[in-house]
Structures are given as structure tokens and as C-alpha cells.
Amino acid sequence: METHEEINRRLRQLWKDTLEPGPWPPALDKLWPIQYPPLRSGAVLFVGLNPSADLEHPVVKEYAPDLRIERASQLDDERIASRVLELEAEARRRHPFFRPFNELAPDGNWEHLDVFAVRATQQNVLKEALQLDQGGSHFARRQFRVFVRAVEQLQPMAIVVVNALASELIQRGGPVPDNCFHEEKGYHVWSLRGRPTPVFFSGMLTGQRALDRYSRDRLGWHIRWALKAAERLA
């Protein structure tokens, strides 16, 4: 199984490959890609679009100087990589984005990945910079492949995509096309190494465009129902 260190290394190499020849995607700050802490396999996997780049957020502000990249060689600095990992762990503990996961995943058994590792706060900026309306830039497509490979390695019990654009891209990108919707069970299916895995496409769980309380309750019920059904078949 590919480790989180290997996933992080792939992302850093992609950033180096993009930064060294240039040009860097317009409108995106030159910031470190997300660096994942040890990843838990066999959990409920929550999928977001990308990590926020709100450098004034209390959780991020302390680490903001280390997140900035002035030259590609900084991506080889293990001290900075360690600091970025500290940030990711702190974010999981304190950032509101992660709080609903404990409610929706039985026994708090969850993991999280982003489709893109590039940091941006405004979704429209990310969308334009990565040319997502045109099928994605080379930079975006390479990130997407790292994400898909990570999902396949983690073999989650269920996948919950908590962003409408990420949901659209995952369907458009091929792993979970519209025609794999299970009419009887009410969710899509991602075949991971031959194992059908429930996929719930959803919107944000926090923020101004978050699901209402009742829709979130139904999502939680549906996730628990799918996991119990899988246990009975095991």
C-alpha cells in the first residue's frame, strides 16, 4: 500500500515540476500543497475540493510563513514539510470544516482527502486557474490522478464527497459515472479493486452554503444504513 509519505512526495514533485519551468497558474498563491498525516484505511472517507488558503485564519496564521514558496528547492526541506504536517494535524483538531465528520462517521472512524492539493480560498479562482471548465489543466489532471490513486489505496468503507464541484468532477473524471447509481440503495458505486464502495455526493457540511440540519441527518442515516448492509453481506 502506498504510504502517506509517498503521496506527499508525489505532490511535492508535482509542485516542483510546475514551479521550475513555470509559469505558475495565475491567481494562485505559491503555497505548499497539502501534506497528509498518516492515513487510515478502511474508514469512511470524506472528500473535499481543496485545502483553504485563508492565511489569516487562527488555525493557519502561525504556519503561514512556512507555507509560502519562493523557490522550488524549498519543497525538499524536511523541516518545512514537518511544519506543514503540524498544520494539517492542527486543522483536523480545530478547523470547523472537520467537525461534522465525527457525527456522520460511526465511532469517529473517518479519513479525509482533497481532490486538489493546491491551496485557494475562493472556489471560482481555483476553478479558473486549474481550467476545470475546460477539462482541467495538465497540473490539475496530475493532481486528480494522485487523488484517485490514494482513494484506491485506502479502500474506504464508504466515500462522502462534501463539495458540489468535487462531486461533479469525480463523476466527469470517470471513477463514478452517473450510470453507476444504485436505484435500490440510493447511492453511487465506485468499484475499488473489484469491491463496490458506496459513494454519497453531497454539498458542504459547514459554511454559508452548508446542508440544512435535516438533509445532514438524512445523510448520516444513509451512511449508517449502507455500512450495516455491507456488514451483513461480509
CSV table of C-alpha atoms in Angstrom, one decimal:
chain,number,residue,atom,x,y,z
A,1,MET,CA,0.0,0.0,0.0
A,2,GLU,CA,1.3,3.5,-0.9
A,3,THR,CA,2.0,5.4,2.3
A,4,HIS,CA,1.1,9.0,3.1
A,5,GLU,CA,4.8,9.9,2.7
A,6,GLU,CA,4.7,8.6,-0.9
A,7,ILE,CA,1.5,10.5,-1.6
A,8,ASN,CA,3.1,13.7,-0.1
A,9,ARG,CA,6.3,13.1,-2.1
A,10,ARG,CA,4.2,12.8,-5.4
A,11,LEU,CA,2.5,16.1,-4.6
A,12,ARG,CA,5.8,17.9,-3.8
A,13,GLN,CA,7.3,16.6,-7.0
A,14,LEU,CA,4.3,17.8,-9.0
A,15,TRP,CA,4.7,21.3,-7.4
A,16,LYS,CA,8.4,21.3,-8.3
A,17,ASP,CA,7.7,20.2,-11.8
A,18,THR,CA,5.2,23.1,-12.2
A,19,LEU,CA,7.2,25.8,-10.4
A,20,GLU,CA,10.6,25.2,-12.1
A,21,PRO,CA,9.7,25.6,-15.7
A,22,GLY,CA,6.7,27.9,-15.0
A,23,PRO,CA,4.5,29.8,-15.4
A,24,TRP,CA,2.7,29.1,-12.1
A,25,PRO,CA,-1.2,29.1,-12.6
A,26,PRO,CA,-2.4,32.7,-12.5
A,27,ALA,CA,-4.2,33.9,-9.4
A,28,LEU,CA,-2.9,31.1,-7.2
A,29,ASP,CA,-0.5,32.0,-4.4
A,30,LYS,CA,2.7,30.0,-4.4
A,31,LEU,CA,2.0,27.8,-1.3
A,32,TRP,CA,2.9,24.3,-0.2
A,33,PRO,CA,0.5,21.6,-1.3
A,34,ILE,CA,-1.4,19.8,1.4
A,35,GLN,CA,0.7,17.2,3.2
A,36,TYR,CA,-1.2,14.3,4.6
A,37,PRO,CA,-0.6,12.8,8.1
A,38,PRO,CA,-0.7,9.0,8.3
A,39,LEU,CA,-3.9,7.9,6.5
A,40,ARG,CA,-6.4,5.4,7.9
A,41,SER,CA,-7.6,2.7,5.6
A,42,GLY,CA,-11.0,1.1,5.8
A,43,ALA,CA,-12.7,4.2,7.2
A,44,VAL,CA,-15.4,6.5,6.0
A,45,LEU,CA,-13.6,8.8,3.5
A,46,PHE,CA,-14.8,12.4,3.3
A,47,VAL,CA,-13.6,14.2,0.2
A,48,GLY,CA,-13.3,17.9,-0.2
A,49,LEU,CA,-12.3,20.1,-3.2
A,50,ASN,CA,-9.1,21.6,-1.9
A,51,PRO,CA,-7.5,23.0,1.3
A,52,SER,CA,-8.3,26.6,2.1
A,53,ALA,CA,-5.6,29.3,1.8
A,54,ASP,CA,-7.1,31.6,4.4
A,55,LEU,CA,-3.7,32.7,5.8
A,56,GLU,CA,-5.5,34.9,8.4
A,57,HIS,CA,-7.5,32.0,9.9
A,58,PRO,CA,-6.4,31.4,13.5
A,59,VAL,CA,-5.5,27.8,12.8
A,60,VAL,CA,-3.4,28.7,9.8
A,61,LYS,CA,-1.8,32.1,10.7
A,62,GLU,CA,1.0,30.7,12.7
A,63,TYR,CA,2.1,28.4,9.9
A,64,ALA,CA,1.6,30.9,7.0
A,65,PRO,CA,5.3,31.9,6.7
A,66,ASP,CA,6.3,28.3,6.1
A,67,LEU,CA,3.5,27.7,3.6
A,68,ARG,CA,4.9,30.3,1.1
A,69,ILE,CA,7.2,29.0,-1.7
A,70,GLU,CA,9.8,31.3,-3.2
A,71,ARG,CA,11.8,28.6,-5.0
A,72,ALA,CA,11.2,25.0,-5.8
A,73,SER,CA,14.1,23.7,-3.7
A,74,GLN,CA,12.1,24.6,-0.6
A,75,LEU,CA,9.9,21.6,-1.3
A,76,ASP,CA,12.8,19.4,-0.3
A,77,ASP,CA,13.2,21.0,3.1
A,78,GLU,CA,12.1,18.3,5.6
A,79,ARG,CA,11.8,20.9,8.4
A,80,ILE,CA,9.2,22.8,6.4
A,81,ALA,CA,7.5,19.6,5.5
A,82,SER,CA,7.2,18.8,9.2
A,83,ARG,CA,5.7,22.2,9.9
A,84,VAL,CA,3.1,21.7,7.2
A,85,LEU,CA,2.2,18.4,8.7
A,86,GLU,CA,1.8,20.1,12.0
A,87,LEU,CA,-0.7,22.5,10.4
A,88,GLU,CA,-2.7,19.6,8.8
A,89,ALA,CA,-3.0,17.8,12.2
A,90,GLU,CA,-3.9,21.1,13.9
A,91,ALA,CA,-6.6,21.8,11.3
A,92,ARG,CA,-8.2,18.4,11.8
A,93,ARG,CA,-8.4,19.1,15.5
A,94,ARG,CA,-9.6,22.7,15.4
A,95,HIS,CA,-11.0,23.8,12.0
A,96,PRO,CA,-14.8,23.8,11.8
A,97,PHE,CA,-14.7,22.0,8.4
A,98,PHE,CA,-13.8,18.7,10.1
A,99,ARG,CA,-16.3,18.7,13.0
A,100,PRO,CA,-19.3,17.2,11.2
A,101,PHE,CA,-17.2,14.1,10.2
A,102,ASN,CA,-17.3,12.8,13.8
A,103,GLU,CA,-21.1,13.0,13.7
A,104,LEU,CA,-21.5,11.3,10.4
A,105,ALA,CA,-18.9,8.5,10.7
A,106,PRO,CA,-19.7,5.7,13.1
A,107,ASP,CA,-17.3,5.7,16.1
A,108,GLY,CA,-15.4,8.6,14.6
A,109,ASN,CA,-13.8,6.2,12.1
A,110,TRP,CA,-13.1,8.7,9.2
A,111,GLU,CA,-10.4,9.9,6.9
A,112,HIS,CA,-10.2,12.9,4.6
A,113,LEU,CA,-8.7,13.7,1.2
A,114,ASP,CA,-9.0,16.6,-1.1
A,115,VAL,CA,-9.4,16.3,-4.9
A,116,PHE,CA,-6.8,19.0,-5.4
A,117,ALA,CA,-3.8,19.7,-3.1
A,118,VAL,CA,-3.5,23.4,-4.2
A,119,ARG,CA,-4.5,25.9,-1.5
A,120,ALA,CA,-7.1,28.5,-2.5
A,121,THR,CA,-9.9,30.1,-0.6
A,122,GLN,CA,-12.1,31.2,-3.5
A,123,GLN,CA,-13.6,28.3,-5.4
A,124,ASN,CA,-14.1,30.4,-8.5
A,125,VAL,CA,-10.4,31.4,-8.5
A,126,LEU,CA,-9.4,27.7,-8.2
A,127,LYS,CA,-11.8,26.7,-11.0
A,128,GLU,CA,-10.4,29.3,-13.4
A,129,ALA,CA,-6.7,28.8,-12.5
A,130,LEU,CA,-7.0,25.0,-13.0
A,131,GLN,CA,-9.1,25.3,-16.1
A,132,LEU,CA,-11.7,23.0,-14.7
A,133,ASP,CA,-14.4,24.1,-17.1
A,134,GLN,CA,-12.1,23.0,-20.0
A,135,GLY,CA,-11.4,19.6,-18.6
A,136,GLY,CA,-8.6,20.7,-16.3
A,137,SER,CA,-5.0,21.8,-16.9
A,138,HIS,CA,-2.1,19.3,-17.0
A,139,PHE,CA,-1.3,20.4,-13.4
A,140,ALA,CA,-5.0,19.7,-12.4
A,141,ARG,CA,-5.2,16.4,-14.1
A,142,ARG,CA,-2.0,15.1,-12.5
A,143,GLN,CA,-3.4,16.1,-9.1
A,144,PHE,CA,-6.6,14.3,-9.8
A,145,ARG,CA,-4.6,11.1,-10.6
A,146,VAL,CA,-2.8,11.3,-7.3
A,147,PHE,CA,-6.2,11.7,-5.5
A,148,VAL,CA,-7.8,8.7,-7.3
A,149,ARG,CA,-4.7,6.5,-6.6
A,150,ALA,CA,-4.9,7.5,-2.9
A,151,VAL,CA,-8.6,6.5,-2.7
A,152,GLU,CA,-7.9,3.2,-4.3
A,153,GLN,CA,-5.1,2.6,-1.8
A,154,LEU,CA,-7.2,3.5,1.3
A,155,GLN,CA,-10.1,1.1,0.3
A,156,PRO,CA,-12.6,3.1,2.4
A,157,MET,CA,-15.9,1.6,3.7
A,158,ALA,CA,-17.8,4.5,2.1
A,159,ILE,CA,-17.0,7.8,0.4
A,160,VAL,CA,-18.8,11.0,1.2
A,161,VAL,CA,-18.0,13.9,-1.2
A,162,VAL,CA,-18.7,17.1,0.7
A,163,ASN,CA,-18.5,19.6,-2.2
A,164,ALA,CA,-20.7,20.0,-5.2
A,165,LEU,CA,-17.9,20.9,-7.6
A,166,ALA,CA,-15.8,18.0,-6.4
A,167,SER,CA,-18.8,15.7,-6.9
A,168,GLU,CA,-19.2,16.9,-10.4
A,169,LEU,CA,-15.5,16.4,-11.2
A,170,ILE,CA,-15.4,12.9,-9.8
A,171,GLN,CA,-18.3,11.9,-12.0
A,172,ARG,CA,-16.9,13.7,-15.0
A,173,GLY,CA,-13.5,12.3,-14.4
A,174,GLY,CA,-14.7,8.7,-14.8
A,175,PRO,CA,-14.3,6.9,-11.4
A,176,VAL,CA,-18.0,7.3,-10.5
A,177,PRO,CA,-20.1,8.0,-13.6
A,178,ASP,CA,-23.8,8.8,-13.4
A,179,ASN,CA,-24.8,5.3,-14.8
A,180,CYS,CA,-23.4,3.6,-11.7
A,181,PHE,CA,-26.2,5.0,-9.4
A,182,HIS,CA,-27.8,2.1,-7.5
A,183,GLU,CA,-31.5,2.7,-7.8
A,184,GLU,CA,-32.5,0.4,-4.9
A,185,LYS,CA,-29.9,1.6,-2.4
A,186,GLY,CA,-29.9,5.3,-3.4
A,187,TYR,CA,-26.2,5.9,-3.8
A,188,HIS,CA,-23.5,5.8,-6.5
A,189,VAL,CA,-20.9,3.0,-6.5
A,190,TRP,CA,-17.1,3.2,-7.0
A,191,SER,CA,-15.6,-0.1,-7.8
A,192,LEU,CA,-12.3,-0.2,-5.8
A,193,ARG,CA,-10.3,-3.2,-6.9
A,194,GLY,CA,-13.5,-5.0,-7.7
A,195,ARG,CA,-15.2,-4.1,-4.4
A,196,PRO,CA,-18.3,-2.0,-4.8
A,197,THR,CA,-18.0,1.0,-2.5
A,198,PRO,CA,-20.9,3.4,-1.6
A,199,VAL,CA,-20.4,7.0,-2.7
A,200,PHE,CA,-22.6,9.8,-1.4
A,201,PHE,CA,-22.4,13.0,-3.4
A,202,SER,CA,-23.2,16.0,-1.3
A,203,GLY,CA,-22.6,19.7,-0.7
A,204,MET,CA,-20.7,21.5,2.0
A,205,LEU,CA,-21.4,20.5,5.6
A,206,THR,CA,-20.2,23.8,7.0
A,207,GLY,CA,-20.3,27.5,5.9
A,208,GLN,CA,-22.9,29.7,4.3
A,209,ARG,CA,-23.8,27.1,1.7
A,210,ALA,CA,-24.0,24.1,4.1
A,211,LEU,CA,-26.6,21.4,4.0
A,212,ASP,CA,-29.5,22.2,6.3
A,213,ARG,CA,-29.8,20.2,9.5
A,214,TYR,CA,-32.4,17.8,8.2
A,215,SER,CA,-30.6,16.9,5.0
A,216,ARG,CA,-27.5,16.3,7.1
A,217,ASP,CA,-29.5,14.0,9.4
A,218,ARG,CA,-30.7,12.0,6.4
A,219,LEU,CA,-27.1,11.8,5.0
A,220,GLY,CA,-25.9,10.4,8.3
A,221,TRP,CA,-28.7,7.8,8.4
A,222,HIS,CA,-28.0,6.8,4.8
A,223,ILE,CA,-24.2,6.3,5.6
A,224,ARG,CA,-25.0,4.2,8.6
A,225,TRP,CA,-27.6,2.1,6.7
A,226,ALA,CA,-25.1,1.5,3.9
A,227,LEU,CA,-22.4,0.4,6.3
A,228,LYS,CA,-24.7,-2.0,8.2
A,229,ALA,CA,-25.9,-3.5,4.9
A,230,ALA,CA,-22.2,-4.1,3.9
A,231,GLU,CA,-21.6,-5.8,7.2
A,232,ARG,CA,-24.5,-8.2,6.7
A,233,LEU,CA,-23.0,-9.2,3.3
A,234,ALA,CA,-19.5,-9.6,4.6
